[in-house]
Amino acid sequence: MRPLNTKSKEEILTIAIPLFAGSGYSGVSMRAIALKVGVSAAALYHHFPDKQTLYLAAMAQAFVDKADSLEEILSSRVAPEKRLAQFITCLCELVHKDNDFSMLIQREMMDGDESRLQLLASEVYHSLFQGVTELCQELDPKHDPYLLAISIIGSVMYHFQTAAIRPYLPHSKEQHSDPQVVARHVTNFVLQGLKTG
Amino acid sequence: MRPLNTKSKEEILTIAIPLFAGSGYSGVSMRAIALKVGVSAAALYHHFPDKQTLYLAAMAQAFVDKADSLEEILSSRVAPEKRLAQFITCLCELVHKDNDFSMLIQREMMDGDESRLQLLASEVYHSLFQGVTELCQELDPKHDPYLLAISIIGSVMYHFQTAAIRPYLPHSKEQHSDPQVVARHVTNFVLQGLKTG
DNA sequence: AATAATTAACTTAACGTTCGTTTAACGTAG
DNA sequence: CTACGTTAAACGAACGTTAAGTTAATTATT
């Protein structure tokens, strides 16, 4: 059925994902993808009708199932404080391990049109966000759950968004790139704020 | 001295900035810039030797003096809690008003090479970050000042980074795009955390 | 079981377009 | 006249994409 040298759609997308994550849609040419895959550029058109379709398929594959471990934590029945700590730790490890994932999310939020934002929302954010807002309401019903959820997620994500510029900032140390160190700090920060217990 | 149709370097950069902010370096062609400016593409090469130089000049102009109002607040002598509230409010208004600014920062942190990250750090982050870390140490010396500063800035920035996807998220309301609403929430969040003091 | 037809996955070559950039010529202000 | 800011035109390279032909595996036919 399939010759040994044949590349499947999934293989192509798996190779395209880090390329798009690193250079964005217009920064990656069909020829560049083909080169990495090890086929001619024309071969890509056997699997995808055009570049946009290939890109959208790559996004769909990059996003699918990524938030599963987070949702599992959010739907567990442990105490809210502990659930929050587990969520933050898991999110830290996810974005630290899979840098492409967070880069793609960032690029999509900047460049995505309406339909692409809807894909991102339904595939990544929606169920995750639902869980976080529910957790927020358990933790402190006085806060606006939307605003609180964004603040919490943002205070995690920004540590990894700024990773590239960290070497040039004052007070930065090597340990600040350790997801466990970040997780411990953010958990503490979110739960206690600056109120010195 | 200067013919009426002549465009100065600054005028070109002022027009190029929102283009680069919206589509990134590889998403904006010299011809697209020239069209918006109202000159031929060749004319741009009278002012800048190549696209990269034009881009770097645009970044330098986009970043210069942006953080001034923030630094002013950070170096004032009001009480730390009040200074934090003013800083957060000012940052919210800055990134809300000048969307190009935060988009460019985001893109530079993702795409910038070493020298561009250094420009970003020295022109935008460094003095600002120094002020925030000092404020953090006044507020709560027990926290790591670097981690705390990133968490605070991130919990502000993420509200505006996620603005495009907000309509597709649960619990979102129109008021969540109001920088004053965000500022009030984040200030409260940072100072009190989730301890329902 | 051997052979013919079909199909999927690929190739090379080329299409027209757009890219960054260069060149040469032109007008205008000092 | 000179210097500056511009223009139209063109350069080669790279872009997304298409067309036609090749190979190898599957299916159908005898």
Short mmCIF file of C-alpha atoms (C1' of nucleotides) in Angstrom, two decimals:
data_model
loop_
_atom_site.label_atom_id
_atom_site.label_comp_id
_atom_site.label_asym_id
_atom_site.label_seq_id
_atom_site.Cartn_x
_atom_site.Cartn_y
_atom_site.Cartn_z
CA MET A 1 0.00 0.00 0.00
CA ARG A 2 2.53 2.54 1.11
CA PRO A 3 6.14 2.48 -0.16
CA LEU A 4 8.84 2.61 2.48
CA ASN A 5 9.95 6.13 1.61
CA THR A 6 6.41 7.47 1.71
CA LYS A 7 5.58 10.18 4.19
CA SER A 8 2.17 10.28 5.78
CA LYS A 9 0.19 13.44 6.46
CA GLU A 10 0.93 13.19 10.15
CA GLU A 11 4.67 12.96 9.58
CA ILE A 12 4.57 16.07 7.45
CA LEU A 13 2.58 17.99 10.07
CA THR A 14 4.84 16.81 12.89
CA ILE A 15 7.77 18.32 11.02
CA ALA A 16 5.90 21.46 9.99
CA ILE A 17 4.74 22.31 13.52
CA PRO A 18 8.12 23.35 14.96
CA LEU A 19 8.89 25.27 11.77
CA PHE A 20 5.69 27.32 11.99
CA ALA A 21 6.21 27.73 15.73
CA GLY A 22 9.68 29.11 15.17
CA SER A 23 9.13 31.41 12.20
CA GLY A 24 5.41 31.92 11.76
CA TYR A 25 3.22 31.33 8.72
CA SER A 26 4.89 33.73 6.32
CA GLY A 27 8.35 32.84 7.62
CA VAL A 28 8.11 29.23 6.50
CA SER A 29 8.02 28.29 2.81
CA MET A 30 6.61 25.13 1.32
CA ARG A 31 10.11 24.38 0.06
CA ALA A 32 11.50 24.69 3.59
CA ILE A 33 8.95 22.22 4.92
CA ALA A 34 9.61 19.84 2.03
CA LEU A 35 13.36 20.00 2.65
CA LYS A 36 12.95 19.03 6.31
CA VAL A 37 10.49 16.28 5.45
CA GLY A 38 12.83 14.96 2.79
CA VAL A 39 10.54 15.24 -0.22
CA SER A 40 10.06 17.71 -3.05
CA ALA A 41 7.87 20.73 -2.55
CA ALA A 42 5.41 19.40 -5.08
CA ALA A 43 4.89 16.27 -3.01
CA LEU A 44 3.31 18.33 -0.25
CA TYR A 45 0.53 19.24 -2.67
CA HIS A 46 -0.33 15.60 -2.98
CA HIS A 47 -1.38 15.66 0.69
CA PHE A 48 -2.67 19.21 1.09
CA PRO A 49 -4.36 21.41 -1.51
CA ASP A 50 -2.44 24.53 -0.47
CA LYS A 51 -0.23 26.07 2.21
CA GLN A 52 -3.09 27.44 4.29
CA THR A 53 -4.73 24.03 4.57
CA LEU A 54 -1.42 22.46 5.59
CA TYR A 55 -0.97 25.18 8.20
CA LEU A 56 -4.46 24.76 9.64
CA ALA A 57 -3.97 20.99 9.80
CA ALA A 58 -0.68 21.56 11.61
CA MET A 59 -2.41 23.80 14.15
CA ALA A 60 -5.16 21.26 14.70
CA GLN A 61 -2.59 18.51 15.31
CA ALA A 62 -0.46 20.73 17.54
CA PHE A 63 -3.39 21.62 19.74
CA VAL A 64 -5.23 18.32 20.00
CA ASP A 65 -5.02 16.51 23.32
CA LYS A 66 -2.55 19.04 24.72
CA ALA A 67 -4.80 20.22 27.49
CA ASP A 68 -5.91 16.76 28.56
CA SER A 69 -3.64 16.43 31.58
CA LEU A 70 -4.69 19.90 32.71
CA GLU A 71 -8.37 19.10 32.42
CA GLU A 72 -7.89 15.91 34.37
CA ILE A 73 -6.40 17.85 37.25
CA LEU A 74 -9.09 20.52 37.11
CA SER A 75 -11.89 17.97 37.28
CA SER A 76 -10.41 16.05 40.19
CA ARG A 77 -11.94 16.23 43.65
CA VAL A 78 -8.97 17.25 45.74
CA ALA A 79 -9.08 20.44 47.81
CA PRO A 80 -9.17 23.64 45.70
CA GLU A 81 -5.81 24.92 46.97
CA LYS A 82 -4.15 21.64 46.12
CA ARG A 83 -5.91 21.51 42.76
CA LEU A 84 -4.60 24.97 41.96
CA ALA A 85 -1.07 23.97 42.88
CA GLN A 86 -1.31 20.87 40.69
CA PHE A 87 -2.72 22.87 37.81
CA ILE A 88 0.03 25.48 37.97
CA THR A 89 2.73 22.82 38.20
CA CYS A 90 1.29 20.90 35.27
CA LEU A 91 0.94 24.04 33.14
CA CYS A 92 4.52 25.04 33.90
CA GLU A 93 5.80 21.66 32.85
CA LEU A 94 3.66 21.60 29.72
CA VAL A 95 4.83 24.96 28.33
CA HIS A 96 8.41 24.27 29.40
CA LYS A 97 8.57 20.88 27.73
CA ASP A 98 6.59 21.75 24.61
CA ASN A 99 7.83 25.17 23.65
CA ASP A 100 6.30 24.90 20.16
CA PHE A 101 2.88 24.64 21.74
CA SER A 102 3.05 27.96 23.57
CA MET A 103 4.73 29.69 20.65
CA LEU A 104 1.93 28.60 18.32
CA ILE A 105 -0.72 29.77 20.76
CA GLN A 106 0.95 33.16 20.99
CA ARG A 107 1.25 33.49 17.22
CA GLU A 108 -2.34 32.43 16.69
CA MET A 109 -3.60 34.98 19.19
CA MET A 110 -1.71 37.68 17.27
CA ASP A 111 -2.21 36.57 13.69
CA GLY A 112 -5.29 34.39 13.74
CA ASP A 113 -8.44 35.43 11.98
CA GLU A 114 -11.85 34.74 13.43
CA SER A 115 -12.02 31.09 12.39
CA ARG A 116 -8.51 30.33 13.60
CA LEU A 117 -9.21 31.98 16.95
CA GLN A 118 -12.30 29.82 17.24
CA LEU A 119 -10.24 26.70 16.60
CA LEU A 120 -7.76 27.78 19.25
CA ALA A 121 -10.55 28.54 21.69
CA SER A 122 -12.45 25.31 21.18
CA GLU A 123 -9.40 23.06 20.96
CA VAL A 124 -7.26 24.53 23.73
CA TYR A 125 -8.77 27.25 25.79
CA HIS A 126 -12.43 26.55 26.23
CA SER A 127 -12.62 23.49 28.43
CA LEU A 128 -9.39 24.44 30.18
CA PHE A 129 -10.73 27.88 30.89
CA GLN A 130 -14.02 26.54 32.11
CA GLY A 131 -12.17 24.43 34.66
CA VAL A 132 -10.01 27.29 35.84
CA THR A 133 -12.92 29.68 36.29
CA GLU A 134 -14.78 27.07 38.30
CA LEU A 135 -11.72 26.57 40.45
CA CYS A 136 -11.47 30.32 40.91
CA GLN A 137 -15.05 30.54 42.11
CA GLU A 138 -14.37 27.82 44.64
CA LEU A 139 -11.24 29.55 45.84
CA ASP A 140 -12.63 33.04 46.10
CA PRO A 141 -16.18 33.81 44.93
CA LYS A 142 -15.60 37.53 45.45
CA HIS A 143 -13.35 37.82 42.40
CA ASP A 144 -14.56 38.03 38.83
CA PRO A 145 -13.81 34.46 37.65
CA TYR A 146 -12.77 35.52 34.14
CA LEU A 147 -10.33 38.16 35.30
CA LEU A 148 -8.90 35.92 37.97
CA ALA A 149 -8.39 33.00 35.59
CA ILE A 150 -6.57 35.21 33.07
CA SER A 151 -4.36 36.65 35.79
CA ILE A 152 -3.40 33.22 37.07
CA ILE A 153 -2.70 31.73 33.64
CA GLY A 154 -0.85 34.87 32.61
CA SER A 155 1.37 34.89 35.66
CA VAL A 156 2.45 31.39 34.64
CA MET A 157 2.79 31.91 30.89
CA TYR A 158 4.77 35.14 31.09
CA HIS A 159 7.66 33.38 32.80
CA PHE A 160 8.13 31.26 29.69
CA GLN A 161 7.29 33.98 27.18
CA THR A 162 10.11 36.08 28.61
CA ALA A 163 12.58 33.21 28.77
CA ALA A 164 14.54 34.44 25.75
CA ILE A 165 15.13 37.89 27.21
CA ARG A 166 15.81 36.67 30.74
CA PRO A 167 19.63 36.61 30.36
CA TYR A 168 19.55 40.38 29.79
CA LEU A 169 17.40 41.24 32.80
CA PRO A 170 18.65 42.17 36.27
CA HIS A 171 18.28 39.68 39.14
CA SER A 172 17.79 36.76 36.77
CA LYS A 173 19.28 33.42 37.78
CA GLU A 174 19.60 30.09 36.05
CA GLN A 175 17.07 28.45 38.30
CA HIS A 176 14.38 30.79 36.96
CA SER A 177 14.09 28.58 33.90
CA ASP A 178 13.28 25.55 36.04
CA PRO A 179 9.54 24.86 35.69
CA GLN A 180 9.35 23.49 39.22
CA VAL A 181 10.88 26.64 40.67
CA VAL A 182 8.47 28.78 38.67
CA ALA A 183 5.52 26.60 39.68
CA ARG A 184 6.35 26.85 43.36
CA HIS A 185 6.71 30.60 43.15
CA VAL A 186 3.52 31.21 41.18
CA THR A 187 1.47 28.95 43.42
CA ASN A 188 2.67 30.86 46.42
CA PHE A 189 2.11 34.16 44.66
CA VAL A 190 -1.42 33.36 43.60
CA LEU A 191 -2.52 31.95 46.92
CA GLN A 192 -0.98 34.54 49.16
CA GLY A 193 -0.39 37.56 46.98
CA LEU A 194 1.89 40.00 48.70
CA LYS A 195 0.16 39.73 52.05
CA THR A 196 3.04 38.56 54.19
CA GLY A 197 0.97 35.83 55.89
CA MET B 1 15.40 72.43 1.71
CA ARG B 2 12.93 69.58 1.62
CA PRO B 3 10.44 69.23 -1.25
CA LEU B 4 6.80 68.93 -0.20
CA ASN B 5 6.47 65.33 -1.29
CA THR B 6 9.56 64.29 0.61
CA LYS B 7 9.09 61.87 3.47
CA SER B 8 11.43 61.94 6.43
CA LYS B 9 12.89 58.87 8.05
CA GLU B 10 10.64 59.32 11.05
CA GLU B 11 7.51 59.48 8.93
CA ILE B 12 8.47 56.22 7.22
CA LEU B 13 9.15 54.50 10.53
CA THR B 14 5.91 55.78 12.06
CA ILE B 15 4.03 54.14 9.21
CA ALA B 16 6.14 50.97 9.24
CA ILE B 17 5.68 50.33 12.96
CA PRO B 18 2.00 49.30 12.88
CA LEU B 19 2.64 47.21 9.77
CA PHE B 20 5.42 45.23 11.44
CA ALA B 21 3.36 45.00 14.61
CA GLY B 22 0.43 43.56 12.71
CA SER B 23 2.15 41.09 10.39
CA GLY B 24 5.73 40.62 11.59
CA TYR B 25 8.99 41.09 9.73
CA SER B 26 8.47 38.52 6.98
CA GLY B 27 4.80 39.44 6.65
CA VAL B 28 5.52 43.01 5.54
CA SER B 29 7.19 43.76 2.20
CA MET B 30 9.13 46.87 1.29
CA ARG B 31 6.51 47.54 -1.36
CA ALA B 32 3.74 47.36 1.24
CA ILE B 33 5.51 49.93 3.39
CA ALA B 34 6.16 52.16 0.39
CA LEU B 35 2.51 51.97 -0.63
CA LYS B 36 1.33 53.11 2.82
CA VAL B 37 3.93 55.85 2.93
CA GLY B 38 2.95 56.99 -0.53
CA VAL B 39 6.29 56.65 -2.29
CA SER B 40 7.90 54.05 -4.52
CA ALA B 41 9.70 51.10 -2.98
CA ALA B 42 13.00 52.36 -4.33
CA ALA B 43 12.62 55.58 -2.36
CA LEU B 44 12.86 53.65 0.91
CA TYR B 45 16.39 52.66 -0.07
CA HIS B 46 17.40 56.28 -0.14
CA HIS B 47 16.73 56.41 3.63
CA PHE B 48 17.67 52.89 4.70
CA PRO B 49 20.27 50.59 3.16
CA ASP B 50 18.06 47.49 3.47
CA LYS B 51 14.93 46.05 5.04
CA GLN B 52 16.63 44.83 8.19
CA THR B 53 18.01 48.27 8.96
CA LEU B 54 14.61 49.84 8.41
CA TYR B 55 13.08 47.26 10.72
CA LEU B 56 15.63 47.80 13.47
CA ALA B 57 15.15 51.56 13.21
CA ALA B 58 11.40 51.05 13.49
CA MET B 59 11.87 48.96 16.63
CA ALA B 60 14.16 51.57 18.15
CA GLN B 61 11.60 54.29 17.47
CA ALA B 62 8.70 52.16 18.70
CA PHE B 63 10.45 51.43 21.97
CA VAL B 64 12.04 54.75 22.81
CA ASP B 65 10.46 56.74 25.60
CA LYS B 66 7.62 54.28 25.96
CA ALA B 67 8.51 53.26 29.48
CA ASP B 68 9.10 56.79 30.71
CA SER B 69 5.79 57.24 32.49
CA LEU B 70 6.23 53.86 34.14
CA GLU B 71 9.72 54.69 35.36
CA GLU B 72 8.50 57.97 36.74
CA ILE B 73 5.92 56.17 38.84
CA LEU B 74 8.39 53.53 39.98
CA SER B 75 10.91 56.12 41.15
CA SER B 76 8.38 58.20 43.08
CA ARG B 77 8.32 58.19 46.87
CA VAL B 78 4.73 57.27 47.58
CA ALA B 79 3.93 54.22 49.67
CA PRO B 80 4.84 50.89 47.98
CA GLU B 81 1.25 49.65 47.80
CA LYS B 82 0.13 52.87 46.16
CA ARG B 83 3.12 52.83 43.85
CA LEU B 84 2.23 49.31 42.75
CA ALA B 85 -1.36 50.33 42.05
CA GLN B 86 -0.20 53.30 40.00
CA PHE B 87 2.28 51.15 38.10
CA ILE B 88 -0.32 48.53 37.22
CA THR B 89 -2.83 51.16 36.16
CA CYS B 90 -0.27 52.92 34.01
CA LEU B 91 0.90 49.68 32.39
CA CYS B 92 -2.70 48.68 31.64
CA GLU B 93 -3.38 51.99 29.96
CA LEU B 94 -0.12 51.89 28.02
CA VAL B 95 -0.66 48.46 26.47
CA HIS B 96 -4.35 49.15 25.89
CA LYS B 97 -3.75 52.45 24.13
CA ASP B 98 -0.64 51.42 22.17
CA ASN B 99 -1.42 47.93 20.97
CA ASP B 100 1.43 48.05 18.45
CA PHE B 101 3.87 48.43 21.30
CA SER B 102 2.92 45.22 23.07
CA MET B 103 2.61 43.31 19.80
CA LEU B 104 6.13 44.32 18.80
CA ILE B 105 7.51 43.31 22.18
CA GLN B 106 5.85 39.92 21.88
CA ARG B 107 7.15 39.38 18.36
CA GLU B 108 10.65 40.45 19.31
CA MET B 109 10.71 38.05 22.25
CA MET B 110 9.75 35.23 19.88
CA ASP B 111 11.72 36.13 16.76
CA GLY B 112 14.53 38.36 17.99
CA ASP B 113 18.11 37.25 17.73
CA GLU B 114 20.62 38.07 20.45
CA SER B 115 21.26 41.65 19.39
CA ARG B 116 17.56 42.45 18.98
CA LEU B 117 16.77 40.99 22.39
CA GLN B 118 19.49 43.19 23.83
CA LEU B 119 17.93 46.25 22.22
CA LEU B 120 14.56 45.28 23.66
CA ALA B 121 16.06 44.69 27.06
CA SER B 122 18.05 47.92 27.21
CA GLU B 123 15.38 50.11 25.65
CA VAL B 124 12.26 48.77 27.33
CA TYR B 125 12.74 46.17 29.98
CA HIS B 126 15.89 46.95 31.85
CA SER B 127 15.18 50.14 33.74
CA LEU B 128 11.52 49.24 34.05
CA PHE B 129 12.39 45.86 35.43
CA GLN B 130 14.90 47.31 37.84
CA GLY B 131 12.17 49.56 39.26
CA VAL B 132 9.68 46.72 39.59
CA THR B 133 12.10 44.40 41.33
CA GLU B 134 13.00 47.14 43.79
CA LEU B 135 9.32 47.72 44.45
CA CYS B 136 8.84 44.00 44.96
CA GLN B 137 11.59 43.89 47.54
CA GLU B 138 9.97 46.74 49.43
CA LEU B 139 6.59 45.04 49.30
CA ASP B 140 7.71 41.60 50.32
CA PRO B 141 11.41 40.80 50.75
CA LYS B 142 10.63 37.12 51.19
CA HIS B 143 9.83 36.61 47.51
CA ASP B 144 12.44 36.24 44.78
CA PRO B 145 12.29 39.71 43.20
CA TYR B 146 12.78 38.47 39.66
CA LEU B 147 10.05 35.84 39.82
CA LEU B 148 7.67 38.22 41.53
CA ALA B 149 8.23 40.99 38.99
CA ILE B 150 7.60 38.62 36.07
CA SER B 151 4.44 37.30 37.71
CA ILE B 152 3.09 40.80 38.26
CA ILE B 153 3.88 42.09 34.79
CA GLY B 154 2.59 38.86 33.25
CA SER B 155 -0.69 38.99 35.09
CA VAL B 156 -1.20 42.41 33.52
CA MET B 157 0.04 41.69 30.00
CA TYR B 158 -1.86 38.45 29.55
CA HIS B 159 -5.18 40.26 29.79
CA PHE B 160 -4.30 42.20 26.65
CA GLN B 161 -2.52 39.34 24.87
CA THR B 162 -5.70 37.30 25.11
CA ALA B 163 -7.98 40.14 24.07
CA ALA B 164 -8.50 38.72 20.57
CA ILE B 165 -9.69 35.35 21.85
CA ARG B 166 -11.77 36.75 24.69
CA PRO B 167 -15.08 36.75 22.76
CA TYR B 168 -14.82 32.96 22.47
CA LEU B 169 -14.15 32.30 26.15
CA PRO B 170 -16.73 31.53 28.81
CA HIS B 171 -17.56 34.19 31.44
CA SER B 172 -16.11 36.99 29.34
CA LYS B 173 -17.83 40.35 29.44
CA GLU B 174 -17.36 43.58 27.55
CA GLN B 175 -15.98 45.37 30.59
CA HIS B 176 -13.00 42.99 30.61
CA SER B 177 -11.43 45.03 27.84
CA ASP B 178 -11.55 48.19 29.96
CA PRO B 179 -8.01 48.90 31.17
CA GLN B 180 -9.28 50.46 34.37
CA VAL B 181 -11.33 47.38 35.22
CA VAL B 182 -8.33 45.17 34.53
CA ALA B 183 -6.03 47.43 36.55
CA ARG B 184 -8.33 47.39 39.57
CA HIS B 185 -8.62 43.62 39.42
CA VAL B 186 -4.89 42.94 38.99
CA THR B 187 -3.94 45.36 41.75
CA ASN B 188 -6.31 43.60 44.10
CA PHE B 189 -5.10 40.21 42.91
CA VAL B 190 -1.44 41.01 43.38
CA LEU B 191 -1.79 42.62 46.76
CA GLN B 192 -4.15 40.12 48.32
CA GLY B 193 -3.81 36.98 46.27
CA LEU B 194 -6.62 34.59 46.99
CA LYS B 195 -6.41 34.95 50.76
CA THR B 196 -9.84 36.32 51.45
CA GLY B 197 -8.28 38.62 53.95
"C1'" DA C 1 -0.44 -17.90 -10.02
"C1'" DA C 2 0.75 -14.73 -13.56
"C1'" DT C 3 -0.39 -10.70 -15.66
"C1'" DA C 4 -2.71 -6.43 -16.56
"C1'" DA C 5 -4.89 -2.26 -14.82
"C1'" DT C 6 -5.17 1.03 -11.19
"C1'" DT C 7 -3.71 3.90 -7.81
"C1'" DA C 8 -0.89 6.55 -4.43
"C1'" DA C 9 3.27 8.92 -3.70
"C1'" DC C 10 6.52 10.84 -5.57
"C1'" DT C 11 9.83 13.29 -9.13
"C1'" DT C 12 11.63 17.16 -12.24
"C1'" DA C 13 10.51 21.17 -14.62
"C1'" DA C 14 8.29 24.98 -15.15
"C1'" DC C 15 4.54 28.55 -14.52
"C1'" DG C 16 3.51 33.37 -13.08
"C1'" DT C 17 4.06 36.36 -9.04
"C1'" DT C 18 6.25 38.70 -5.56
"C1'" DC C 19 10.31 39.46 -3.02
"C1'" DG C 20 14.54 42.55 -1.77
"C1'" DT C 21 17.39 45.33 -4.15
"C1'" DT C 22 19.89 48.04 -7.91
"C1'" DT C 23 20.33 51.14 -11.68
"C1'" DA C 24 19.71 55.14 -14.34
"C1'" DA C 25 17.20 59.03 -15.23
"C1'" DC C 26 14.47 63.12 -13.64
"C1'" DG C 27 12.94 67.23 -11.12
"C1'" DT C 28 13.58 70.60 -7.73
"C1'" DA C 29 15.74 73.59 -4.11
"C1'" DG C 30 19.74 76.01 -2.72
"C1'" DC D 1 25.73 73.42 -10.95
"C1'" DT D 2 25.15 70.35 -7.31
"C1'" DA D 3 22.95 67.57 -4.12
"C1'" DC D 4 18.93 65.41 -2.65
"C1'" DG D 5 14.68 62.86 -3.03
"C1'" DT D 6 12.35 60.80 -6.06
"C1'" DT D 7 10.72 57.80 -10.09
"C1'" DA D 8 10.16 53.81 -13.49
"C1'" DA D 9 12.29 49.83 -14.85
"C1'" DA D 10 14.63 45.98 -14.24
"C1'" DC D 11 17.58 42.31 -11.77
"C1'" DG D 12 17.96 37.57 -9.85
"C1'" DA D 13 16.11 34.90 -6.23
"C1'" DA D 14 12.45 32.88 -3.85
"C1'" DC D 15 7.63 32.31 -3.49
"C1'" DG D 16 3.10 29.26 -4.02
"C1'" DT D 17 1.52 26.33 -7.25
"C1'" DT D 18 0.74 23.30 -11.42
"C1'" DA D 19 1.71 19.86 -15.10
"C1'" DA D 20 3.50 15.76 -16.84
"C1'" DG D 21 5.97 11.78 -16.16
"C1'" DT D 22 8.01 7.87 -13.07
"C1'" DT D 23 7.98 4.34 -9.69
"C1'" DA D 24 6.17 0.90 -6.60
"C1'" DA D 25 2.36 -1.27 -4.23
"C1'" DT D 26 -2.43 -2.79 -4.58
"C1'" DT D 27 -6.26 -4.68 -6.95
"C1'" DA D 28 -8.58 -6.93 -10.75
"C1'" DT D 29 -8.57 -10.16 -14.51
"C1'" DT D 30 -7.54 -14.21 -16.84
#
